[in-house]
Amino acid sequence: MPTFHPALRRLSLAVPLLLAGVAPALAAAPSGGLWPCIQRKVPELAVGQMWSGPPIENLQWQDDRQVADLVPVLAAQRTSIEEATKQIDAFAGTLGPNDKQRLTLLFAGVFEQINARRSRIMSGIERYSEHQIELSKRIKEQSLALAKAKKAATTDEEKAKAQELEKQLLWDTRVYDARQQSMTAVCESPVLLEQRVFALARAIQEKLP
């Protein structure tokens, strides 16, 4: 007759208690119930908090070929701030009378690209959170179904089916736990982008006349 693995048996006993607070905790998250991070949700960065130069609204930075080529290099996280600063210095060194305008175009492009990427990441975090909420609900349902199946199992076939339910519960719980552990790193992404655009704003502003 099939027997249940001790770890699976312990899991089936513990999961109902552990998950009792999972869904409510996630559902109680701010910003519509989907924002899971401890960091406050700020959907859009405020340019005025980091830039004291000329206005950047509605600037067509893409029309300046040199600026358009440099913006994605500066915005890319693979480019260190040290290297980005060197690139800004080199760009500023090529400028003439219109240096203030073109430096403003450069920041406009950097801000637009980083802010857009940050918004996409934040939307992805909320989708990630939604999937976790759905998975937590499924785990609770599986736990209840498993308890009923084990209680009602009298034949080898019924016990085998209960064991399969228990294996699926273990797998889904492992997936949930792994995702929760990675949530901290995921939530840091918007913060890192915010820090990046602040640093680039400072580097560009230092070159303004």
PDB file of C-alpha atoms in Angstrom:
ATOM      1  CA  MET A   1       0.000   0.000   0.000  1.00  0.00           C
ATOM      2  CA  PRO A   2       1.328   3.495  -0.814  1.00  0.00           C
ATOM      3  CA  THR A   3       2.558   5.603   2.061  1.00  0.00           C
ATOM      4  CA  PHE A   4       3.059   9.333   2.272  1.00  0.00           C
ATOM      5  CA  HIS A   5       6.543  10.741   2.501  1.00  0.00           C
ATOM      6  CA  PRO A   6       7.110  12.233   5.990  1.00  0.00           C
ATOM      7  CA  ALA A   7       8.010  15.631   4.540  1.00  0.00           C
ATOM      8  CA  LEU A   8       4.829  15.664   2.489  1.00  0.00           C
ATOM      9  CA  ARG A   9       2.778  14.674   5.520  1.00  0.00           C
ATOM     10  CA  ARG A  10       4.304  17.468   7.591  1.00  0.00           C
ATOM     11  CA  LEU A  11       3.686  19.901   4.761  1.00  0.00           C
ATOM     12  CA  SER A  12       0.025  19.005   4.496  1.00  0.00           C
ATOM     13  CA  LEU A  13      -0.368  19.675   8.214  1.00  0.00           C
ATOM     14  CA  ALA A  14       1.588  22.928   8.202  1.00  0.00           C
ATOM     15  CA  VAL A  15       0.414  24.554   4.986  1.00  0.00           C
ATOM     16  CA  PRO A  16      -3.121  25.468   6.162  1.00  0.00           C
ATOM     17  CA  LEU A  17      -1.642  27.295   9.150  1.00  0.00           C
ATOM     18  CA  LEU A  18       1.158  28.976   7.192  1.00  0.00           C
ATOM     19  CA  LEU A  19      -1.079  30.112   4.381  1.00  0.00           C
ATOM     20  CA  ALA A  20      -3.841  31.442   6.584  1.00  0.00           C
ATOM     21  CA  GLY A  21      -2.177  34.832   6.489  1.00  0.00           C
ATOM     22  CA  VAL A  22      -0.640  34.781   2.992  1.00  0.00           C
ATOM     23  CA  ALA A  23      -3.539  35.925   0.844  1.00  0.00           C
ATOM     24  CA  PRO A  24      -4.843  38.517   3.333  1.00  0.00           C
ATOM     25  CA  ALA A  25      -1.342  39.985   3.674  1.00  0.00           C
ATOM     26  CA  LEU A  26      -0.978  40.346  -0.067  1.00  0.00           C
ATOM     27  CA  ALA A  27      -4.529  41.580  -0.503  1.00  0.00           C
ATOM     28  CA  ALA A  28      -3.868  44.249   2.100  1.00  0.00           C
ATOM     29  CA  ALA A  29      -0.945  45.671   0.105  1.00  0.00           C
ATOM     30  CA  PRO A  30      -1.296  49.345  -0.897  1.00  0.00           C
ATOM     31  CA  SER A  31      -2.054  50.724  -4.364  1.00  0.00           C
ATOM     32  CA  GLY A  32      -5.022  48.583  -5.299  1.00  0.00           C
ATOM     33  CA  GLY A  33      -3.812  45.512  -3.459  1.00  0.00           C
ATOM     34  CA  LEU A  34      -1.131  44.525  -5.991  1.00  0.00           C
ATOM     35  CA  TRP A  35       1.932  46.479  -4.869  1.00  0.00           C
ATOM     36  CA  PRO A  36       3.923  44.022  -2.708  1.00  0.00           C
ATOM     37  CA  CYS A  37       7.058  46.037  -1.958  1.00  0.00           C
ATOM     38  CA  ILE A  38       7.943  47.768   1.295  1.00  0.00           C
ATOM     39  CA  GLN A  39       9.068  50.731  -0.797  1.00  0.00           C
ATOM     40  CA  ARG A  40       6.337  53.283  -1.348  1.00  0.00           C
ATOM     41  CA  LYS A  41       4.874  53.102  -4.833  1.00  0.00           C
ATOM     42  CA  VAL A  42       5.724  56.180  -6.906  1.00  0.00           C
ATOM     43  CA  PRO A  43       4.431  55.497 -10.439  1.00  0.00           C
ATOM     44  CA  GLU A  44       6.243  58.393 -12.099  1.00  0.00           C
ATOM     45  CA  LEU A  45       9.426  60.220 -11.120  1.00  0.00           C
ATOM     46  CA  ALA A  46       9.160  63.971 -10.657  1.00  0.00           C
ATOM     47  CA  VAL A  47      11.749  65.709 -12.798  1.00  0.00           C
ATOM     48  CA  GLY A  48      11.709  68.779 -10.548  1.00  0.00           C
ATOM     49  CA  GLN A  49      13.125  66.753  -7.664  1.00  0.00           C
ATOM     50  CA  MET A  50      16.336  66.006  -9.522  1.00  0.00           C
ATOM     51  CA  TRP A  51      16.755  68.631 -12.258  1.00  0.00           C
ATOM     52  CA  SER A  52      17.185  72.348 -11.752  1.00  0.00           C
ATOM     53  CA  GLY A  53      18.092  73.144 -15.349  1.00  0.00           C
ATOM     54  CA  PRO A  54      15.819  74.324 -18.198  1.00  0.00           C
ATOM     55  CA  PRO A  55      12.428  72.615 -18.692  1.00  0.00           C
ATOM     56  CA  ILE A  56      12.566  69.304 -20.529  1.00  0.00           C
ATOM     57  CA  GLU A  57       8.889  68.848 -21.396  1.00  0.00           C
ATOM     58  CA  ASN A  58       8.144  68.117 -25.069  1.00  0.00           C
ATOM     59  CA  LEU A  59      11.788  68.316 -26.132  1.00  0.00           C
ATOM     60  CA  GLN A  60      12.538  66.318 -29.293  1.00  0.00           C
ATOM     61  CA  TRP A  61      15.863  64.923 -28.132  1.00  0.00           C
ATOM     62  CA  GLN A  62      15.695  62.142 -30.723  1.00  0.00           C
ATOM     63  CA  ASP A  63      16.219  64.753 -33.475  1.00  0.00           C
ATOM     64  CA  ASP A  64      19.776  65.366 -32.268  1.00  0.00           C
ATOM     65  CA  ARG A  65      21.729  62.416 -33.649  1.00  0.00           C
ATOM     66  CA  GLN A  66      24.603  62.653 -31.189  1.00  0.00           C
ATOM     67  CA  VAL A  67      22.240  62.940 -28.237  1.00  0.00           C
ATOM     68  CA  ALA A  68      20.049  60.116 -29.531  1.00  0.00           C
ATOM     69  CA  ASP A  69      23.104  57.845 -29.774  1.00  0.00           C
ATOM     70  CA  LEU A  70      24.338  58.712 -26.285  1.00  0.00           C
ATOM     71  CA  VAL A  71      21.053  58.518 -24.366  1.00  0.00           C
ATOM     72  CA  PRO A  72      20.625  54.698 -24.454  1.00  0.00           C
ATOM     73  CA  VAL A  73      24.271  54.251 -23.443  1.00  0.00           C
ATOM     74  CA  LEU A  74      23.819  56.451 -20.384  1.00  0.00           C
ATOM     75  CA  ALA A  75      20.424  54.961 -19.513  1.00  0.00           C
ATOM     76  CA  ALA A  76      21.654  51.351 -19.714  1.00  0.00           C
ATOM     77  CA  GLN A  77      22.370  49.868 -16.294  1.00  0.00           C
ATOM     78  CA  ARG A  78      25.295  47.937 -17.727  1.00  0.00           C
ATOM     79  CA  THR A  79      27.051  51.307 -18.107  1.00  0.00           C
ATOM     80  CA  SER A  80      28.531  52.208 -14.732  1.00  0.00           C
ATOM     81  CA  ILE A  81      27.897  55.698 -13.367  1.00  0.00           C
ATOM     82  CA  GLU A  82      31.636  56.315 -13.532  1.00  0.00           C
ATOM     83  CA  GLU A  83      31.719  55.426 -17.228  1.00  0.00           C
ATOM     84  CA  ALA A  84      28.525  57.375 -17.886  1.00  0.00           C
ATOM     85  CA  THR A  85      30.071  60.447 -16.251  1.00  0.00           C
ATOM     86  CA  LYS A  86      33.098  60.147 -18.508  1.00  0.00           C
ATOM     87  CA  GLN A  87      30.790  59.926 -21.535  1.00  0.00           C
ATOM     88  CA  ILE A  88      28.936  63.055 -20.375  1.00  0.00           C
ATOM     89  CA  ASP A  89      32.224  64.888 -19.891  1.00  0.00           C
ATOM     90  CA  ALA A  90      33.368  63.901 -23.378  1.00  0.00           C
ATOM     91  CA  PHE A  91      30.064  65.008 -24.896  1.00  0.00           C
ATOM     92  CA  ALA A  92      30.165  68.341 -23.072  1.00  0.00           C
ATOM     93  CA  GLY A  93      33.698  68.873 -24.348  1.00  0.00           C
ATOM     94  CA  THR A  94      32.476  68.836 -27.946  1.00  0.00           C
ATOM     95  CA  LEU A  95      29.801  71.479 -27.430  1.00  0.00           C
ATOM     96  CA  GLY A  96      29.847  75.112 -28.433  1.00  0.00           C
ATOM     97  CA  PRO A  97      27.443  78.002 -27.886  1.00  0.00           C
ATOM     98  CA  ASN A  98      24.391  75.728 -27.684  1.00  0.00           C
ATOM     99  CA  ASP A  99      25.825  73.550 -24.943  1.00  0.00           C
ATOM    100  CA  LYS A 100      23.044  74.352 -22.463  1.00  0.00           C
ATOM    101  CA  GLN A 101      20.335  73.371 -24.927  1.00  0.00           C
ATOM    102  CA  ARG A 102      22.008  70.139 -25.970  1.00  0.00           C
ATOM    103  CA  LEU A 103      22.836  69.124 -22.402  1.00  0.00           C
ATOM    104  CA  THR A 104      19.182  69.681 -21.577  1.00  0.00           C
ATOM    105  CA  LEU A 105      18.237  67.485 -24.527  1.00  0.00           C
ATOM    106  CA  LEU A 106      20.588  64.823 -23.186  1.00  0.00           C
ATOM    107  CA  PHE A 107      18.950  64.799 -19.775  1.00  0.00           C
ATOM    108  CA  ALA A 108      15.476  64.846 -21.342  1.00  0.00           C
ATOM    109  CA  GLY A 109      16.312  61.649 -23.201  1.00  0.00           C
ATOM    110  CA  VAL A 110      17.906  59.951 -20.201  1.00  0.00           C
ATOM    111  CA  PHE A 111      14.976  60.843 -17.951  1.00  0.00           C
ATOM    112  CA  GLU A 112      12.398  59.701 -20.491  1.00  0.00           C
ATOM    113  CA  GLN A 113      14.048  56.333 -21.085  1.00  0.00           C
ATOM    114  CA  ILE A 114      14.766  55.515 -17.452  1.00  0.00           C
ATOM    115  CA  ASN A 115      11.357  56.677 -16.259  1.00  0.00           C
ATOM    116  CA  ALA A 116       9.631  54.575 -18.937  1.00  0.00           C
ATOM    117  CA  ARG A 117      11.701  51.509 -18.041  1.00  0.00           C
ATOM    118  CA  ARG A 118      10.963  52.034 -14.358  1.00  0.00           C
ATOM    119  CA  SER A 119       7.213  52.237 -15.080  1.00  0.00           C
ATOM    120  CA  ARG A 120       7.356  48.988 -17.063  1.00  0.00           C
ATOM    121  CA  ILE A 121       9.190  47.262 -14.229  1.00  0.00           C
ATOM    122  CA  MET A 122       6.653  48.477 -11.682  1.00  0.00           C
ATOM    123  CA  SER A 123       3.804  47.169 -13.815  1.00  0.00           C
ATOM    124  CA  GLY A 124       5.650  43.850 -14.015  1.00  0.00           C
ATOM    125  CA  ILE A 125       6.014  43.775 -10.231  1.00  0.00           C
ATOM    126  CA  GLU A 126       2.258  44.182  -9.838  1.00  0.00           C
ATOM    127  CA  ARG A 127       1.633  41.347 -12.318  1.00  0.00           C
ATOM    128  CA  TYR A 128       4.156  39.275 -10.359  1.00  0.00           C
ATOM    129  CA  SER A 129       2.268  40.038  -7.158  1.00  0.00           C
ATOM    130  CA  GLU A 130      -1.047  39.147  -8.777  1.00  0.00           C
ATOM    131  CA  HIS A 131       0.335  35.750  -9.790  1.00  0.00           C
ATOM    132  CA  GLN A 132       1.497  35.192  -6.210  1.00  0.00           C
ATOM    133  CA  ILE A 133      -1.945  36.014  -4.864  1.00  0.00           C
ATOM    134  CA  GLU A 134      -3.508  33.572  -7.311  1.00  0.00           C
ATOM    135  CA  LEU A 135      -0.972  30.891  -6.424  1.00  0.00           C
ATOM    136  CA  SER A 136      -1.519  31.370  -2.686  1.00  0.00           C
ATOM    137  CA  LYS A 137      -5.253  30.902  -3.186  1.00  0.00           C
ATOM    138  CA  ARG A 138      -4.634  27.764  -5.220  1.00  0.00           C
ATOM    139  CA  ILE A 139      -2.354  26.356  -2.517  1.00  0.00           C
ATOM    140  CA  LYS A 140      -5.027  26.927   0.117  1.00  0.00           C
ATOM    141  CA  GLU A 141      -7.607  25.185  -2.065  1.00  0.00           C
ATOM    142  CA  GLN A 142      -5.199  22.302  -2.694  1.00  0.00           C
ATOM    143  CA  SER A 143      -4.542  21.964   1.016  1.00  0.00           C
ATOM    144  CA  LEU A 144      -8.251  21.692   1.772  1.00  0.00           C
ATOM    145  CA  ALA A 145      -8.778  19.236  -1.081  1.00  0.00           C
ATOM    146  CA  LEU A 146      -5.848  17.139   0.129  1.00  0.00           C
ATOM    147  CA  ALA A 147      -7.191  16.982   3.667  1.00  0.00           C
ATOM    148  CA  LYS A 148     -10.540  15.726   2.345  1.00  0.00           C
ATOM    149  CA  ALA A 149      -8.906  13.245  -0.012  1.00  0.00           C
ATOM    150  CA  LYS A 150      -6.731  11.772   2.721  1.00  0.00           C
ATOM    151  CA  LYS A 151      -9.644  11.488   5.091  1.00  0.00           C
ATOM    152  CA  ALA A 152     -11.804   9.750   2.511  1.00  0.00           C
ATOM    153  CA  ALA A 153      -9.086   7.506   1.041  1.00  0.00           C
ATOM    154  CA  THR A 154      -9.733   3.833   1.763  1.00  0.00           C
ATOM    155  CA  THR A 155      -8.484   2.072  -1.381  1.00  0.00           C
ATOM    156  CA  ASP A 156      -4.977   1.981  -2.817  1.00  0.00           C
ATOM    157  CA  GLU A 157      -6.183   3.991  -5.822  1.00  0.00           C
ATOM    158  CA  GLU A 158      -7.681   6.725  -3.647  1.00  0.00           C
ATOM    159  CA  LYS A 159      -4.532   6.883  -1.527  1.00  0.00           C
ATOM    160  CA  ALA A 160      -2.393   7.120  -4.659  1.00  0.00           C
ATOM    161  CA  LYS A 161      -4.510  10.039  -5.904  1.00  0.00           C
ATOM    162  CA  ALA A 162      -4.157  11.754  -2.538  1.00  0.00           C
ATOM    163  CA  GLN A 163      -0.423  11.304  -2.730  1.00  0.00           C
ATOM    164  CA  GLU A 164      -0.370  12.975  -6.160  1.00  0.00           C
ATOM    165  CA  LEU A 165      -2.323  15.896  -4.740  1.00  0.00           C
ATOM    166  CA  GLU A 166       0.220  16.149  -1.953  1.00  0.00           C
ATOM    167  CA  LYS A 167       3.123  16.186  -4.399  1.00  0.00           C
ATOM    168  CA  GLN A 168       1.478  18.970  -6.397  1.00  0.00           C
ATOM    169  CA  LEU A 169       0.908  20.930  -3.203  1.00  0.00           C
ATOM    170  CA  LEU A 170       4.574  20.575  -2.295  1.00  0.00           C
ATOM    171  CA  TRP A 171       5.663  21.744  -5.752  1.00  0.00           C
ATOM    172  CA  ASP A 172       3.363  24.773  -5.790  1.00  0.00           C
ATOM    173  CA  THR A 173       4.466  25.741  -2.292  1.00  0.00           C
ATOM    174  CA  ARG A 174       8.129  25.553  -3.316  1.00  0.00           C
ATOM    175  CA  VAL A 175       7.390  27.761  -6.344  1.00  0.00           C
ATOM    176  CA  TYR A 176       5.574  30.269  -4.142  1.00  0.00           C
ATOM    177  CA  ASP A 177       8.417  30.358  -1.611  1.00  0.00           C
ATOM    178  CA  ALA A 178      11.073  30.805  -4.317  1.00  0.00           C
ATOM    179  CA  ARG A 179       9.157  33.704  -5.836  1.00  0.00           C
ATOM    180  CA  GLN A 180       8.709  35.340  -2.449  1.00  0.00           C
ATOM    181  CA  GLN A 181      12.433  35.097  -1.768  1.00  0.00           C
ATOM    182  CA  SER A 182      13.212  36.842  -5.058  1.00  0.00           C
ATOM    183  CA  MET A 183      10.662  39.601  -4.377  1.00  0.00           C
ATOM    184  CA  THR A 184      13.160  41.694  -2.393  1.00  0.00           C
ATOM    185  CA  ALA A 185      15.552  41.907  -5.327  1.00  0.00           C
ATOM    186  CA  VAL A 186      12.708  42.610  -7.743  1.00  0.00           C
ATOM    187  CA  CYS A 187      11.446  45.456  -5.565  1.00  0.00           C
ATOM    188  CA  GLU A 188      14.895  47.043  -5.565  1.00  0.00           C
ATOM    189  CA  SER A 189      14.859  47.563  -9.350  1.00  0.00           C
ATOM    190  CA  PRO A 190      12.772  50.788  -9.372  1.00  0.00           C
ATOM    191  CA  VAL A 191      14.918  52.183  -6.556  1.00  0.00           C
ATOM    192  CA  LEU A 192      18.122  51.493  -8.462  1.00  0.00           C
ATOM    193  CA  LEU A 193      16.743  53.200 -11.557  1.00  0.00           C
ATOM    194  CA  GLU A 194      15.693  56.210  -9.495  1.00  0.00           C
ATOM    195  CA  GLN A 195      19.187  56.446  -8.021  1.00  0.00           C
ATOM    196  CA  ARG A 196      20.650  56.184 -11.513  1.00  0.00           C
ATOM    197  CA  VAL A 197      18.649  59.025 -12.999  1.00  0.00           C
ATOM    198  CA  PHE A 198      19.480  61.218  -9.981  1.00  0.00           C
ATOM    199  CA  ALA A 199      23.205  60.540 -10.462  1.00  0.00           C
ATOM    200  CA  LEU A 200      23.037  61.241 -14.196  1.00  0.00           C
ATOM    201  CA  ALA A 201      21.068  64.439 -13.611  1.00  0.00           C
ATOM    202  CA  ARG A 202      23.771  65.652 -11.254  1.00  0.00           C
ATOM    203  CA  ALA A 203      26.538  64.774 -13.712  1.00  0.00           C
ATOM    204  CA  ILE A 204      24.820  66.601 -16.578  1.00  0.00           C
ATOM    205  CA  GLN A 205      23.907  69.638 -14.484  1.00  0.00           C
ATOM    206  CA  GLU A 206      27.536  70.073 -13.485  1.00  0.00           C
ATOM    207  CA  LYS A 207      28.287  70.759 -17.165  1.00  0.00           C
ATOM    208  CA  LEU A 208      25.620  73.421 -17.572  1.00  0.00           C
ATOM    209  CA  PRO A 209      27.013  76.955 -18.008  1.00  0.00           C
TER     210      PRO A 209
END
